[in-house]
């Protein structure tokens, strides 16, 4: 009985040590693919609940996409124009890092600064991140407010 218990304990330890790597790989696969911004919300930094501002992309801006690959490649394709006449305006490429334990994601596009986010939600249909740069206090309560960006497929 002791041998079986010992074998079970070692098996559980081995599976647990691999779990972090498997989870990060799984999340990179979930993240892989094309995403569009569906909403940007600025939330009060004081209570992290009060919605101060909501933006929803419209027109050609709504066609702009982010594309993630599991090899840490990222691209952003922007569209502009009026009405139904949207044309690709630009495409930026770079790389990203993601730490499953801390839920921190950084993007680094060519000719741009590294930008940090905290992943709040990651499912096959939704990616929601808190922007950790360029914070401002839009409601003048002396506490930086938080911008959350929600992406959908």
Coordinates of C-alpha atoms in Angstrom, one line a residue:
X1 CA 0.0 0.0 0.0
X2 CA 2.9 2.4 0.8
X3 CA 4.5 1.7 -2.6
X4 CA 1.2 2.6 -4.4
X5 CA 0.8 5.7 -2.3
X6 CA 4.4 6.7 -3.1
X7 CA 4.0 6.0 -6.8
X8 CA 0.8 8.1 -6.8
X9 CA 2.6 11.0 -5.0
X10 CA 5.5 11.0 -7.5
X11 CA 3.1 10.8 -10.5
X12 CA 1.1 13.7 -9.2
X13 CA 4.3 15.7 -8.7
X14 CA 5.5 14.9 -12.2
X15 CA 2.1 15.9 -13.7
X16 CA 2.1 19.2 -11.7
X17 CA 5.5 20.2 -12.9
X18 CA 4.5 19.9 -16.5
X19 CA 1.2 21.6 -16.0
X20 CA 2.5 25.2 -16.2
X21 CA 4.2 24.5 -19.6
X22 CA 1.1 22.8 -20.9
X23 CA -1.1 25.6 -19.7
X24 CA 1.0 28.3 -21.3
X25 CA 1.1 26.4 -24.6
X26 CA -2.7 25.9 -24.4
X27 CA -3.2 29.6 -23.8
X28 CA -0.9 30.5 -26.7
X29 CA -3.0 28.3 -29.0
X30 CA -6.2 29.9 -27.7
X31 CA -4.7 33.3 -28.4
X32 CA -3.6 32.3 -31.9
X33 CA -5.6 33.7 -34.8
X34 CA -7.3 36.9 -35.8
X35 CA -8.9 39.3 -33.3
X36 CA -10.9 42.5 -33.7
X37 CA -11.4 45.2 -31.1
X38 CA -15.1 45.0 -30.0
X39 CA -14.9 47.5 -27.1
X40 CA -12.6 49.8 -25.2
X41 CA -13.7 50.8 -21.7
X42 CA -12.1 53.1 -19.3
X43 CA -12.9 52.1 -15.7
X44 CA -12.3 54.2 -12.6
X45 CA -9.0 53.3 -11.0
X46 CA -10.4 54.1 -7.6
X47 CA -13.1 51.4 -7.5
X48 CA -12.3 49.3 -10.6
X49 CA -16.1 49.2 -11.3
X50 CA -17.4 52.6 -12.5
X51 CA -17.4 52.8 -16.3
X52 CA -16.1 56.3 -17.3
X53 CA -16.0 55.9 -21.1
X54 CA -16.9 53.3 -23.7
X55 CA -15.7 53.2 -27.3
X56 CA -16.9 50.8 -29.9
X57 CA -15.1 50.7 -33.3
X58 CA -17.3 51.7 -36.3
X59 CA -16.9 51.9 -40.0
X60 CA -13.6 50.9 -41.5
X61 CA -11.9 51.0 -38.1
X62 CA -14.0 48.0 -37.1
X63 CA -12.3 45.9 -39.8
X64 CA -8.8 46.4 -38.3
X65 CA -7.3 43.2 -36.9
X66 CA -4.7 41.8 -34.6
X67 CA -3.2 38.5 -35.5
X68 CA -1.4 36.3 -33.0
X69 CA 0.6 33.1 -33.7
X70 CA 1.9 30.6 -31.1
X71 CA 5.5 31.3 -32.2
X72 CA 5.1 34.8 -30.6
X73 CA 4.5 36.6 -33.9
X74 CA 1.9 39.5 -33.9
X75 CA 0.6 41.8 -36.6
X76 CA -1.8 44.6 -36.7
X77 CA -3.6 45.5 -39.9
X78 CA -5.4 48.9 -40.0
X79 CA -8.2 49.8 -42.4
X80 CA -9.5 53.3 -43.3
X81 CA -11.9 54.8 -45.7
X82 CA -15.6 55.9 -45.7
X83 CA -18.7 53.8 -45.9
X84 CA -18.2 50.5 -47.6
X85 CA -15.0 51.6 -49.3
X86 CA -12.4 50.4 -46.8
X87 CA -8.8 49.9 -47.8
X88 CA -5.8 48.5 -45.9
X89 CA -4.1 51.5 -44.5
X90 CA -1.1 49.9 -42.8
X91 CA 0.3 46.6 -41.5
X92 CA 2.7 46.4 -38.5
X93 CA 4.5 43.3 -37.5
X94 CA 6.4 42.4 -34.4
X95 CA 6.5 39.9 -31.6
X96 CA 4.8 39.4 -28.2
X97 CA 5.6 37.6 -25.0
X98 CA 3.1 36.0 -22.6
X99 CA 3.5 34.7 -19.1
X100 CA 0.7 32.4 -18.0
X101 CA 1.5 32.7 -14.3
X102 CA 1.4 36.5 -14.2
X103 CA -1.0 36.9 -17.1
X104 CA 1.2 39.6 -18.5
X105 CA 1.5 40.1 -22.2
X106 CA 3.9 42.5 -24.0
X107 CA 3.8 43.6 -27.6
X108 CA 6.7 45.0 -29.5
X109 CA 6.0 46.1 -33.1
X110 CA 8.8 47.2 -35.4
X111 CA 9.7 50.9 -34.8
X112 CA 7.6 51.1 -31.7
X113 CA 8.0 50.8 -27.9
X114 CA 7.2 47.7 -26.0
X115 CA 3.7 47.8 -24.5
X116 CA 2.4 45.8 -21.5
X117 CA -1.1 44.4 -20.9
X118 CA -2.6 42.1 -18.2
X119 CA -4.9 39.4 -19.7
X120 CA -8.2 39.4 -17.8
X121 CA -10.2 37.0 -20.0
X122 CA -9.0 34.5 -22.6
X123 CA -11.4 32.1 -24.3
X124 CA -11.8 30.8 -27.8
X125 CA -14.1 33.8 -28.6
X126 CA -13.0 36.6 -26.3
X127 CA -9.7 38.2 -25.2
X128 CA -9.9 41.0 -22.7
X129 CA -6.8 42.9 -21.6
X130 CA -6.1 45.7 -19.2
X131 CA -3.7 48.3 -20.7
X132 CA -0.7 48.9 -18.4
X133 CA 0.7 51.9 -20.3
X134 CA -0.3 55.5 -20.9
X135 CA -2.6 55.6 -17.9
X136 CA -4.5 58.8 -17.2
X137 CA -7.0 60.2 -14.7
X138 CA -10.0 61.1 -16.8
X139 CA -12.4 61.7 -13.9
X140 CA -10.0 63.9 -11.9
X141 CA -10.1 61.8 -8.7
X142 CA -6.2 61.7 -8.5
X143 CA -6.1 58.0 -9.3
X144 CA -5.1 56.7 -12.7
X145 CA -8.0 55.0 -14.5
X146 CA -7.7 51.6 -16.3
X147 CA -8.4 51.0 -20.0
X148 CA -9.8 47.5 -20.8
X149 CA -9.7 46.4 -24.4
X150 CA -12.0 43.5 -25.5
X151 CA -11.2 41.6 -28.6
X152 CA -13.5 39.1 -30.3
X153 CA -13.1 36.7 -33.2

